C-alpha positions as a Python dict, from the first residue, in 0.01 Angstrom:
ca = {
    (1, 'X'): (0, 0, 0),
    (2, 'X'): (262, 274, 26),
    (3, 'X'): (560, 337, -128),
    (4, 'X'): (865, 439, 169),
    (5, 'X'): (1156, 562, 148),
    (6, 'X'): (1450, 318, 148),
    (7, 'X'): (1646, 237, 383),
    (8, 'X'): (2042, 151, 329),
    (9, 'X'): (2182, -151, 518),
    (10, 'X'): (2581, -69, 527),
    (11, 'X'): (2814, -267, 640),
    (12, 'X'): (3209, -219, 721),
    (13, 'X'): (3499, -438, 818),
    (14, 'X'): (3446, -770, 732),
    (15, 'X'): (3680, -996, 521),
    (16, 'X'): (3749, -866, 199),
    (17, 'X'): (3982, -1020, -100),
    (18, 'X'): (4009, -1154, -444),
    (19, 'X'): (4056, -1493, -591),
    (20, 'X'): (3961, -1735, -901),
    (21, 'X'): (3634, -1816, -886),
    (22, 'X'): (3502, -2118, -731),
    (23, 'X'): (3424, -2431, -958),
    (24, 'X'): (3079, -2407, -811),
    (25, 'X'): (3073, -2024, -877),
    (26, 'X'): (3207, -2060, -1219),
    (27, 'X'): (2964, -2341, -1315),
    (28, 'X'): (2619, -2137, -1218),
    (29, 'X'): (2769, -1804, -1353),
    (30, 'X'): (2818, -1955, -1694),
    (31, 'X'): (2443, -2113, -1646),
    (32, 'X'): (2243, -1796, -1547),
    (33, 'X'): (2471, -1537, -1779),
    (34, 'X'): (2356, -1781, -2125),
    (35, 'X'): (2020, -1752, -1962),
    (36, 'X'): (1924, -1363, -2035),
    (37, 'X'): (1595, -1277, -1965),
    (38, 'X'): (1523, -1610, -1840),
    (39, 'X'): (1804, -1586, -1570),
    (40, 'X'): (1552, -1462, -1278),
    (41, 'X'): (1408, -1804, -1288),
    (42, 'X'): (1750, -1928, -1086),
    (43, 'X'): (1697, -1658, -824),
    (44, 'X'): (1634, -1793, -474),
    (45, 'X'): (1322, -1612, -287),
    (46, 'X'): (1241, -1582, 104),
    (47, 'X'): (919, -1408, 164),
    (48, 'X'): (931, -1424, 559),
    (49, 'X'): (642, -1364, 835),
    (50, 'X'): (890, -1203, 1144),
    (51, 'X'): (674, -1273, 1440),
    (52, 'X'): (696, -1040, 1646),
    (53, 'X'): (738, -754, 1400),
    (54, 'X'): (997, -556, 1535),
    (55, 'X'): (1180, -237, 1417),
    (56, 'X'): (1337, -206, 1092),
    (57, 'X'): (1705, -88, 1256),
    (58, 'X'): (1721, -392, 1417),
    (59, 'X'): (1606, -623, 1137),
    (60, 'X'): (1915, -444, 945),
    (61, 'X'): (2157, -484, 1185),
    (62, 'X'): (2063, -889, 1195),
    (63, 'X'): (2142, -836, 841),
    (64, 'X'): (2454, -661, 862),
    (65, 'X'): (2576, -930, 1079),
    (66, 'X'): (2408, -1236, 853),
    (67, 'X'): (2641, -1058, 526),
    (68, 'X'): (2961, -1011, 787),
    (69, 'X'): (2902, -1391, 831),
    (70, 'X'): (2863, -1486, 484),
    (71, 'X'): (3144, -1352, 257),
    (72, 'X'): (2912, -1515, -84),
    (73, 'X'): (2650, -1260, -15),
    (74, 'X'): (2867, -979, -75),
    (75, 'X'): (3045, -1120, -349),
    (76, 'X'): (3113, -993, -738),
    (77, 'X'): (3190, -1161, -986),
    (78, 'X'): (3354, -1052, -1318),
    (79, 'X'): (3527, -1209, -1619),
    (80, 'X'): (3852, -1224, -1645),
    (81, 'X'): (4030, -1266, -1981),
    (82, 'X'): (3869, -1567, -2270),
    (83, 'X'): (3854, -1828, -1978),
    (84, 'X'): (3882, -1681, -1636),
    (85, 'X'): (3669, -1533, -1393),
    (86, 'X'): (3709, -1351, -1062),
    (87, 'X'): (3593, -1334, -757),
    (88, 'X'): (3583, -1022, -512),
    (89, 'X'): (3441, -1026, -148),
    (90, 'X'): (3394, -691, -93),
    (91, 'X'): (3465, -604, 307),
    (92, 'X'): (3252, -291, 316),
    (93, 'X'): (2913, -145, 136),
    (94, 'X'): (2602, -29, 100),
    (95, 'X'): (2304, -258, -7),
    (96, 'X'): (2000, -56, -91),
    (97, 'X'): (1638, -166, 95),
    (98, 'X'): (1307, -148, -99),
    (99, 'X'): (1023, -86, 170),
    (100, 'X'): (659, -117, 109),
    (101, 'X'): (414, 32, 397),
    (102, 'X'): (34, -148, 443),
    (103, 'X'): (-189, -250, 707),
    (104, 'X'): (-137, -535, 851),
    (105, 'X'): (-416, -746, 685),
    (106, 'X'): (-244, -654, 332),
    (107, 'X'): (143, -753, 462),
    (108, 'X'): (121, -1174, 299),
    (109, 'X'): (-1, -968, -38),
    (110, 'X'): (225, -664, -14),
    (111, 'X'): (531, -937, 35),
    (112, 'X'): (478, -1131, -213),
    (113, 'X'): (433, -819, -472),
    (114, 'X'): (746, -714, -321),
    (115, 'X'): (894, -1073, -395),
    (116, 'X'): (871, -1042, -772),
    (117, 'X'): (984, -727, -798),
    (118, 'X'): (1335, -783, -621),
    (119, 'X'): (1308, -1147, -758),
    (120, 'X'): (1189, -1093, -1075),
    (121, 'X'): (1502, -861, -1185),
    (122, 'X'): (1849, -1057, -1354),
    (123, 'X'): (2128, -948, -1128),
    (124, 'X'): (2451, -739, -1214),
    (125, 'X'): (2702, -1010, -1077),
    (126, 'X'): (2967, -759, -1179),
    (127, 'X'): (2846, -461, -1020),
    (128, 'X'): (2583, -505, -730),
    (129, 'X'): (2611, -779, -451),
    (130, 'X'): (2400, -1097, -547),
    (131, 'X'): (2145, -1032, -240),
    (132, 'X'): (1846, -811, -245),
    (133, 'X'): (1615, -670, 95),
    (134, 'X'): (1331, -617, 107),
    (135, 'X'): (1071, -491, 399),
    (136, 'X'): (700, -490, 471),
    (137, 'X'): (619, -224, 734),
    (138, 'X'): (256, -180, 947),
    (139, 'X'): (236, 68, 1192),
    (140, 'X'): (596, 166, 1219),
    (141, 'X'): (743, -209, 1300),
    (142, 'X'): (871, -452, 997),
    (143, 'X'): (602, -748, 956),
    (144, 'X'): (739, -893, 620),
    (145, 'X'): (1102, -971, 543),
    (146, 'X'): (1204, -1023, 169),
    (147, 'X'): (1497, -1131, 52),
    (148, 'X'): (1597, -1252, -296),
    (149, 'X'): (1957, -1366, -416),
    (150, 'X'): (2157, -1504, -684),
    (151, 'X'): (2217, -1863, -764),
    (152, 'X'): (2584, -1751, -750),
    (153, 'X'): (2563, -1665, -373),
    (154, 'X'): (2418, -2014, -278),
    (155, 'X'): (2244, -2292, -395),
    (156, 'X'): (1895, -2446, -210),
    (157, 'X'): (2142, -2632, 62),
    (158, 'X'): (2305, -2266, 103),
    (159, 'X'): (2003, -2087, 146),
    (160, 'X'): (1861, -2324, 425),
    (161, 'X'): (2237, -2243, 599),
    (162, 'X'): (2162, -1878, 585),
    (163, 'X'): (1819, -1904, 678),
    (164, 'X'): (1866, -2093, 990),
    (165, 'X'): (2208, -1837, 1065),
    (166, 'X'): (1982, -1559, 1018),
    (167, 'X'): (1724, -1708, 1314),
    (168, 'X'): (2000, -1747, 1529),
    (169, 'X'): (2119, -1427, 1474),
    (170, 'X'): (1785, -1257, 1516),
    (171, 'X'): (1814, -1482, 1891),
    (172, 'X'): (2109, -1309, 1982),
    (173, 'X'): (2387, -1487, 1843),
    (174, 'X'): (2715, -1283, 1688),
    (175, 'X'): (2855, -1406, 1328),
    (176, 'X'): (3205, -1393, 1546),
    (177, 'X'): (3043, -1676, 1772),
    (178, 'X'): (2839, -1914, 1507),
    (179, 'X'): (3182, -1899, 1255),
    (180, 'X'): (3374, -2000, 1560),
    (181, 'X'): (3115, -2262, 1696),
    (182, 'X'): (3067, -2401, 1293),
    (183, 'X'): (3338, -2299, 1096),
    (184, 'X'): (3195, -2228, 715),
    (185, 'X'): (3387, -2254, 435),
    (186, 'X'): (3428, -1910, 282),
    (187, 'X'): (3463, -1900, -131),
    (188, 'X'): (3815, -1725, -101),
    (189, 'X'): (3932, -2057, 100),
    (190, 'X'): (3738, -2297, -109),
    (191, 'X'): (3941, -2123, -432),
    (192, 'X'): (4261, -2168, -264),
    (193, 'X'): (4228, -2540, -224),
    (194, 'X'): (4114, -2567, -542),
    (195, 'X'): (4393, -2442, -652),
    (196, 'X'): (4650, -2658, -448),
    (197, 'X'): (4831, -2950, -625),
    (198, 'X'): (4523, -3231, -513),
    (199, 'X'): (4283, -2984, -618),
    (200, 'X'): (4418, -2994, -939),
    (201, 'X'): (4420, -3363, -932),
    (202, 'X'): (4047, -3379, -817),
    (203, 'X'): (3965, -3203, -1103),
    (204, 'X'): (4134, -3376, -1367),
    (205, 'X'): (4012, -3717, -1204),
    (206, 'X'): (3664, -3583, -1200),
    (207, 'X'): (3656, -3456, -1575),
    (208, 'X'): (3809, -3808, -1660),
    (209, 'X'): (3506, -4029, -1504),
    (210, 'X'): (3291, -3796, -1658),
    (211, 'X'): (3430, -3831, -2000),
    (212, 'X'): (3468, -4216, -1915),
    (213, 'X'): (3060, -4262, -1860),
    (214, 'X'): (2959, -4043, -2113),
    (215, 'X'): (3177, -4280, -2384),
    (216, 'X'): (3021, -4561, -2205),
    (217, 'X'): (2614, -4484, -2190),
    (218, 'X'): (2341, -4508, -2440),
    (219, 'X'): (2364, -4224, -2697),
    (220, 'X'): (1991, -4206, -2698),
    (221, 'X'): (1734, -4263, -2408),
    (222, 'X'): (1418, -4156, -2559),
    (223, 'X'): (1269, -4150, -2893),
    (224, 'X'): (1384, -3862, -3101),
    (225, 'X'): (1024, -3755, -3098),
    (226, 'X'): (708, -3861, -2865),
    (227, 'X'): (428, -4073, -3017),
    (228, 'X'): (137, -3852, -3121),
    (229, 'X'): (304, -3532, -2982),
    (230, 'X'): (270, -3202, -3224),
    (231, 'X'): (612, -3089, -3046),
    (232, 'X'): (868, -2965, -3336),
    (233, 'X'): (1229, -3069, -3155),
    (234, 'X'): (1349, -2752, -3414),
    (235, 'X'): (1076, -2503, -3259),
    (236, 'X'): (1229, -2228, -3010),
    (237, 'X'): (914, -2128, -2859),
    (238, 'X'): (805, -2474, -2813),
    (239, 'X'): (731, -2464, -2359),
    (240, 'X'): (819, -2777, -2148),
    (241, 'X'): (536, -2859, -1921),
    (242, 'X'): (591, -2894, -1552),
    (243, 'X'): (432, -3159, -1325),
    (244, 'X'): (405, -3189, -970),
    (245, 'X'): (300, -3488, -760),
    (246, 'X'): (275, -3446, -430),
    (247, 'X'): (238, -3801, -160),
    (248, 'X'): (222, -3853, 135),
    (249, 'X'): (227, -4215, 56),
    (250, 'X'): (615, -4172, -42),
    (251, 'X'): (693, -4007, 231),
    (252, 'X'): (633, -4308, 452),
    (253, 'X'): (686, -4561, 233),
    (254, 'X'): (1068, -4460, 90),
    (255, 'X'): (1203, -4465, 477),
    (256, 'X'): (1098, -4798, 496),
    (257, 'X'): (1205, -4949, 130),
    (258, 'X'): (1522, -4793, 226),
    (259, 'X'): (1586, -4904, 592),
    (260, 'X'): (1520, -5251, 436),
    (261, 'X'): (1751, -5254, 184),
    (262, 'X'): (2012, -5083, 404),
    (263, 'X'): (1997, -4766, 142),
    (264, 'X'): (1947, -4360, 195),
    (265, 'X'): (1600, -4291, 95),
    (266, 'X'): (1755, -4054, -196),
    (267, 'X'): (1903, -4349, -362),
    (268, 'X'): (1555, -4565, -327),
    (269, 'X'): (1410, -4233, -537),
    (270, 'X'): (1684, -4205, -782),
    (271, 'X'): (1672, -4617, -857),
    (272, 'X'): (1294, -4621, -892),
    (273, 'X'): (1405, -4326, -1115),
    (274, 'X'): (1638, -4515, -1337),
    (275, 'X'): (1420, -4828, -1339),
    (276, 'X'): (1111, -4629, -1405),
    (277, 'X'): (1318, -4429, -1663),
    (278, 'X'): (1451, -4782, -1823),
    (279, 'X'): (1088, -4892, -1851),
    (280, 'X'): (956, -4561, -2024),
    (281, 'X'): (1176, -4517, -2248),
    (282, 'X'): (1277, -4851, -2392),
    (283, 'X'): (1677, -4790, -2279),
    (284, 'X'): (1858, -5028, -2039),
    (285, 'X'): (2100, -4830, -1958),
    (286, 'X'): (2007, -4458, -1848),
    (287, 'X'): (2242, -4163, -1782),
    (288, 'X'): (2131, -3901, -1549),
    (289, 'X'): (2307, -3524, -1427),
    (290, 'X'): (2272, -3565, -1066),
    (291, 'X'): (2265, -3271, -826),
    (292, 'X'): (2535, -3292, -595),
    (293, 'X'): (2596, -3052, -297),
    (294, 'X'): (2970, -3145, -231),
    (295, 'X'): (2942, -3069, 100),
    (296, 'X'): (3130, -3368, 254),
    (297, 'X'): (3343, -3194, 508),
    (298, 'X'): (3191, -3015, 806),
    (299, 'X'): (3333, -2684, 729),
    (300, 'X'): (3149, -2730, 387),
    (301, 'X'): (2814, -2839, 535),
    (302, 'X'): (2808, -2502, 677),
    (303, 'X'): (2874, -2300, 408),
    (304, 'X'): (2607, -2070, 228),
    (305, 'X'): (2857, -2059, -104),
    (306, 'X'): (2699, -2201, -434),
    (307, 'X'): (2887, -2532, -425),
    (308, 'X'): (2618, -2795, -573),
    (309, 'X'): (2770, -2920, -905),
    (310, 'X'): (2634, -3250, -1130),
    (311, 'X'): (2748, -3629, -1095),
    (312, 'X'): (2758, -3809, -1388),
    (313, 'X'): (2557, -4123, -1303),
    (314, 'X'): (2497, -4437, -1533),
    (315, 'X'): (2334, -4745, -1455),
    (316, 'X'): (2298, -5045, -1680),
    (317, 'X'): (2044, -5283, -1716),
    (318, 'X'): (1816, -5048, -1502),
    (319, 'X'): (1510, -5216, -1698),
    (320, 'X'): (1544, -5519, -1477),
    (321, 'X'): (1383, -5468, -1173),
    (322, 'X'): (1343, -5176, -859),
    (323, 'X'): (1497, -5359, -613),
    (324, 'X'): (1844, -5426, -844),
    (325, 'X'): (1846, -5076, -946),
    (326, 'X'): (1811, -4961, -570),
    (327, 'X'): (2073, -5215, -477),
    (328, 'X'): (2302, -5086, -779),
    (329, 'X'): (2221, -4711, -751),
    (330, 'X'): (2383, -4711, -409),
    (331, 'X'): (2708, -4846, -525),
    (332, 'X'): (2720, -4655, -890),
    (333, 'X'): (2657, -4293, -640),
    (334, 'X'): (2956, -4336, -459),
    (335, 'X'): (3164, -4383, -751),
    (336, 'X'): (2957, -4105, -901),
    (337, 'X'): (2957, -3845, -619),
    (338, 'X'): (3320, -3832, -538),
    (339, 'X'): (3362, -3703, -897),
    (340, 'X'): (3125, -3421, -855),
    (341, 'X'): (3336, -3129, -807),
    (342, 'X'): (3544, -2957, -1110),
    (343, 'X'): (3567, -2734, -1316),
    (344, 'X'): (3321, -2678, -1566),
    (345, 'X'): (3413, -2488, -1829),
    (346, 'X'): (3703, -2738, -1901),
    (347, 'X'): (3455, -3036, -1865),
    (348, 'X'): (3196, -2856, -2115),
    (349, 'X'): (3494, -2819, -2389),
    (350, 'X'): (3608, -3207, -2354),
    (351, 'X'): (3239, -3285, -2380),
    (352, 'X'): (3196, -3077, -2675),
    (353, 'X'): (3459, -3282, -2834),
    (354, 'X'): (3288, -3589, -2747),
    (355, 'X'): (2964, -3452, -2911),
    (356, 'X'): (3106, -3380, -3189),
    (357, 'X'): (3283, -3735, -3293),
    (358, 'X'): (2919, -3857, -3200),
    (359, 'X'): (3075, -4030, -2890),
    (360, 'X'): (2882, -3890, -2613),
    (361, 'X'): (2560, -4046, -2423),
    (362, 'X'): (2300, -3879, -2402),
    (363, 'X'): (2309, -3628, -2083),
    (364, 'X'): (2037, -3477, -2138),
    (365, 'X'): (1818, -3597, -1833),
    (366, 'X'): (1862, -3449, -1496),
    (367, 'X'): (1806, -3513, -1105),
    (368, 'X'): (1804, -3308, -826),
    (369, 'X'): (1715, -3420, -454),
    (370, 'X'): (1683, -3096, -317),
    (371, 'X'): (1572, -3211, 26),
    (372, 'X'): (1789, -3139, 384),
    (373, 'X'): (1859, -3450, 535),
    (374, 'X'): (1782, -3290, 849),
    (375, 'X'): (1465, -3165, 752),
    (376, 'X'): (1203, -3433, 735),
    (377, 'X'): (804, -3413, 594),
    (378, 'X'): (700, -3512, 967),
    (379, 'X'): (878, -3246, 1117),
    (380, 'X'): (566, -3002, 1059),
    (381, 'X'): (316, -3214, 1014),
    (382, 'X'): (186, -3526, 1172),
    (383, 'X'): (318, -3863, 1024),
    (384, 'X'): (1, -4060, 911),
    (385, 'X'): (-164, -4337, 1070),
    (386, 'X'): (-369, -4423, 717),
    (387, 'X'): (-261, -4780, 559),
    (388, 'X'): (-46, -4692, 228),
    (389, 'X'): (-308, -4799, 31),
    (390, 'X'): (-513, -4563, 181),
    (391, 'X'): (-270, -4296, 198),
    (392, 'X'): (-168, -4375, -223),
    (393, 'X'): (-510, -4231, -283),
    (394, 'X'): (-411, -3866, -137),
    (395, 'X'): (-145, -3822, -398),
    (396, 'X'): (-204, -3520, -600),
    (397, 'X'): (-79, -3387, -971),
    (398, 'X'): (-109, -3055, -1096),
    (399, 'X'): (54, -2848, -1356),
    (400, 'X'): (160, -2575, -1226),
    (401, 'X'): (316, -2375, -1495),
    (402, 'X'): (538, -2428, -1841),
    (403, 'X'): (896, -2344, -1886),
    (404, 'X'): (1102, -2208, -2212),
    (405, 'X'): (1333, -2492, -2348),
    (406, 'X'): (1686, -2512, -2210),
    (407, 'X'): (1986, -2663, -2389),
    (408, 'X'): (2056, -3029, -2323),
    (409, 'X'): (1764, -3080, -2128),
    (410, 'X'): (1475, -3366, -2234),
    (411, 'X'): (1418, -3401, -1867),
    (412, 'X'): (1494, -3288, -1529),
    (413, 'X'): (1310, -3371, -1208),
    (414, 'X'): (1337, -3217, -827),
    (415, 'X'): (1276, -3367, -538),
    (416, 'X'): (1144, -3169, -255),
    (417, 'X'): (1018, -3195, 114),
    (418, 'X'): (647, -3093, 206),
    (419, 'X'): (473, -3114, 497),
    (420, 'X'): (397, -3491, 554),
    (421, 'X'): (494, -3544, 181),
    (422, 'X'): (707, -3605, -95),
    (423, 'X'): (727, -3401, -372),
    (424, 'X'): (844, -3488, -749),
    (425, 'X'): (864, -3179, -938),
    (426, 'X'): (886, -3290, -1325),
    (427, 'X'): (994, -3049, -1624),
    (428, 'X'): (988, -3239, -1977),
    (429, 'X'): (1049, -3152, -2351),
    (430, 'X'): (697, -3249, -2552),
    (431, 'X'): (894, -3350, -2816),
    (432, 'X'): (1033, -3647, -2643),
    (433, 'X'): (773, -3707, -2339),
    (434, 'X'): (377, -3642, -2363),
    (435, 'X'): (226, -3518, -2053),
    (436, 'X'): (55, -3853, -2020),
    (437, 'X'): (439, -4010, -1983),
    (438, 'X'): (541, -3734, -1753),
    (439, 'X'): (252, -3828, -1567),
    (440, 'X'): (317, -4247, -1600),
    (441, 'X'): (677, -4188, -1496),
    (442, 'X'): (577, -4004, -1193),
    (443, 'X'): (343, -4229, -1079),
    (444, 'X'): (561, -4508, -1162),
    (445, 'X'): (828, -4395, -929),
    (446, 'X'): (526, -4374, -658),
    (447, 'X'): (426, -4694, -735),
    (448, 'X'): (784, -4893, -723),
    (449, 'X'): (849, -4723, -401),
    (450, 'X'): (491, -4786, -229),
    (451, 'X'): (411, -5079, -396),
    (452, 'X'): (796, -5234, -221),
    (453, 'X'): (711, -5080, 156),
    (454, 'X'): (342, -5274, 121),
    (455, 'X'): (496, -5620, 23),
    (456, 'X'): (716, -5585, 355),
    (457, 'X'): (350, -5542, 527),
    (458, 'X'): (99, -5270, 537),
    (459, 'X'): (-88, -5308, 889),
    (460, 'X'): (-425, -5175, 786),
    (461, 'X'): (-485, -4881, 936),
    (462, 'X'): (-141, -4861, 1110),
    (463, 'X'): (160, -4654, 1062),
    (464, 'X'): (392, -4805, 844),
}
């Protein structure tokens, strides 16, 4: 591997202005500037195979037009006074490009290298754009794109816009003709609404349920320690383990819970999440921080902006039974998810207040269904013919890696897509849940969910 000299992508003319920040930009910024050295952990990363490789000036100019499309990606942020904070879309620049030269037999390795090192970095939200370039080149033609970015340019829904904007881009397509084919909300229009009279309103209504549900839910959910578990709650340097479980046998089995009980398949996963939650930890009622991407208009579906934000969502009596938590969860999300969008710094201060007369719940577990609804797990990979009780013996749990505690978090669980699988990505504090409970909650969750698709039949051998 080889070292090159970098390349500048520059761009001029685009839109360029100044405005409040977001709610959604004001919520992460707060999250990943407390963070400090742990911050990189909230970068997004693309390590992508361009097939053909092609020449760097044109993978540049695809660029140039990708950051003309998406005003986020060339966006600063920077305080503003003891409670405000500004953003500014700058219309012209000059990114810098980090290139790496190898054979092309050493271009996966040479990427991913190249991934931690523009990845692995906290960015300057202030100063430098929140989007970082990177290229692998063999033989004079780019075989390795890299691109890392800020959680404040886009969240996981935002980075699969961008991603699939880029490939049409690369096809031929102009950011003049997607915008005007799919209109995206920009983060200098989303501030103005915002700001507008029913904005206001949202917010105030939004910070009210909140406050509302926390007063209402159980002020514990687990044990203030786990049975048998050395974890100190007081020790800093205490690390949460992660879990992954990976299933095919989900994957089939939650689109056909959930077409039964006339559901989305992410509320048959967050139910078996409360029940399973319920049952674990002794609590009727649980509380949970849901993920939310508030993108309920069209013009917001397209947008790359960071715009997720957290639901508050309580369910009671969640111990008695999946199929009345599934049934329930539906109902309690809707009530849950039209609250989802304020702003958080005023939220965290009336919740601070709560803390501190001992009236809160407990908030400290957290859910996030990362997938695309229009991205399935049989989109790349064949759906199974296998009987679910076949297929329940394919799930697979590792432990990938352990995290540094966070504040206010006991739990917090991802869901992701996989190739002809589900994925439940578990993070837990050892001083409230062992491994072996991370592990019995996951598998619980599998188990409600399969265990419901088999008792509407399981043809052996047949799809299901």
């Amino acid at each position: 591997m080889t070292t090159l000299d970098g390349r500048i992508l520059r761009l001029d003319s685009a839109r360029a202005g100044a405005a409040p920040a977001t709610w959604g930009q004001r919520a992460i910024w707060g999250v990943v500037t407390r963070l400090g050295a742990d911050a990189p952990r909230y970068n997004l990363r693309l390590d992508l195979p361009l097939e053909p490789a092609r020449p760097a000036e044109r993978v540049l100019a695809d660029l140039a037009e990708l950051l003309r499309m998406h005003d986020s990606l060339r966006t600063r942020l920077l305080p503003a006074g003891a409670d405000g904070l500004k953003q500014v879309v700058d219309g012209s620049g000059e990114l810098p490009v980090t290139v790496r030269g190898c054979s092309a037999d050493e271009a996966p390795e040479v990427g991913a290298a190249l991934m931690e090192e523009l990845a692995g970095r906290a960015f300057d939200h202030a100063r430098e754009w929140p989007f970082r370039v990177g290229l692998v080149e063999c033989e004079g033609l780019v075989h390795r794109l890299v691109l890392a970015a800020s959680h404040t340019a886009m969240d996981l829904w935002g980075e699969g816009r961008m991603l699939r904007d880029l490939r049409l881009i690369e096809a031929g397509a102009s950011a003049e003709t997607l915008l005007r084919e799919r209109p995206a909300l920009q983060p200098l229009e989303a501030a103005a609404l915002q700001a507008l009279p029913s904005g206001r309103r949202r917010d105030e209504a939004a910070r009210r349920y909140w406050c509302e549900r926390l007063a209402a839910g159980p002020r514990r959910i687990f044990a203030e320690r786990a049975p048998a578990d050395p974890a100190d709650p007081a020790d800093p340097d205490r690390l949460f383990p992660n879990a992954l479980l990976r299933s095919p046998a989900l994957a089939v089995a939650v689109e056909r819970v959930a077409a039964h009980l006339g559901v989305s398949d992410p509320a048959v996963l967050l139910g078996a999440a409360a029940h399973r939650l319920a049952v674990l930890s002794g609590s009727r009622d649980v509380l949970f921080q849901v993920v939310v991407s508030n993108r309920f208009t069209s013009e917001a579906a397209e947008s790359v902006s960071t715009m997720a934000q957290e639901a508050v969502f309580l369910l009671t009596d969640a111990d008695k039974g999946f199929e009345d938590a599934v049934r329930r969860t539906r109902s309690v999300v809707f009530g849950a998810f039209r609250h989802a969008g304020y702003d958080k710094w005023a939220l965290d201060r009336e919740v601070a207040r709560l803390v501190e007369r001992g009236e809160a719940a407990d908030h400290s577990c957290w859910w996030n269904d990362t997938r695309d609804p229009g991205v399935g797990p049989f989109d790349t990979a064949p759906r199974p013919r296998a009987a679910l009780r076949e297929l329940v013996e394919r799930t697979e749990l590792s432990w990938p890696t352990e995290f540094l505690p966070r504040a206010n978090v006991s739990v917090a669980v991802d869901v992701l897509t996989a190739p002809g699988a589900v994925e439940l990505c578990m993070t837990a504090d050892p001083a409230v849940l062992t491994r072996a409970g991370m592990e019995e909650f996951l598998r619980g969750v599998e188990r409600s969910v399969v265990d419901a698709a088999i008792a509407l039949g399981d043809p052996e051998g047949g799809d299901v």
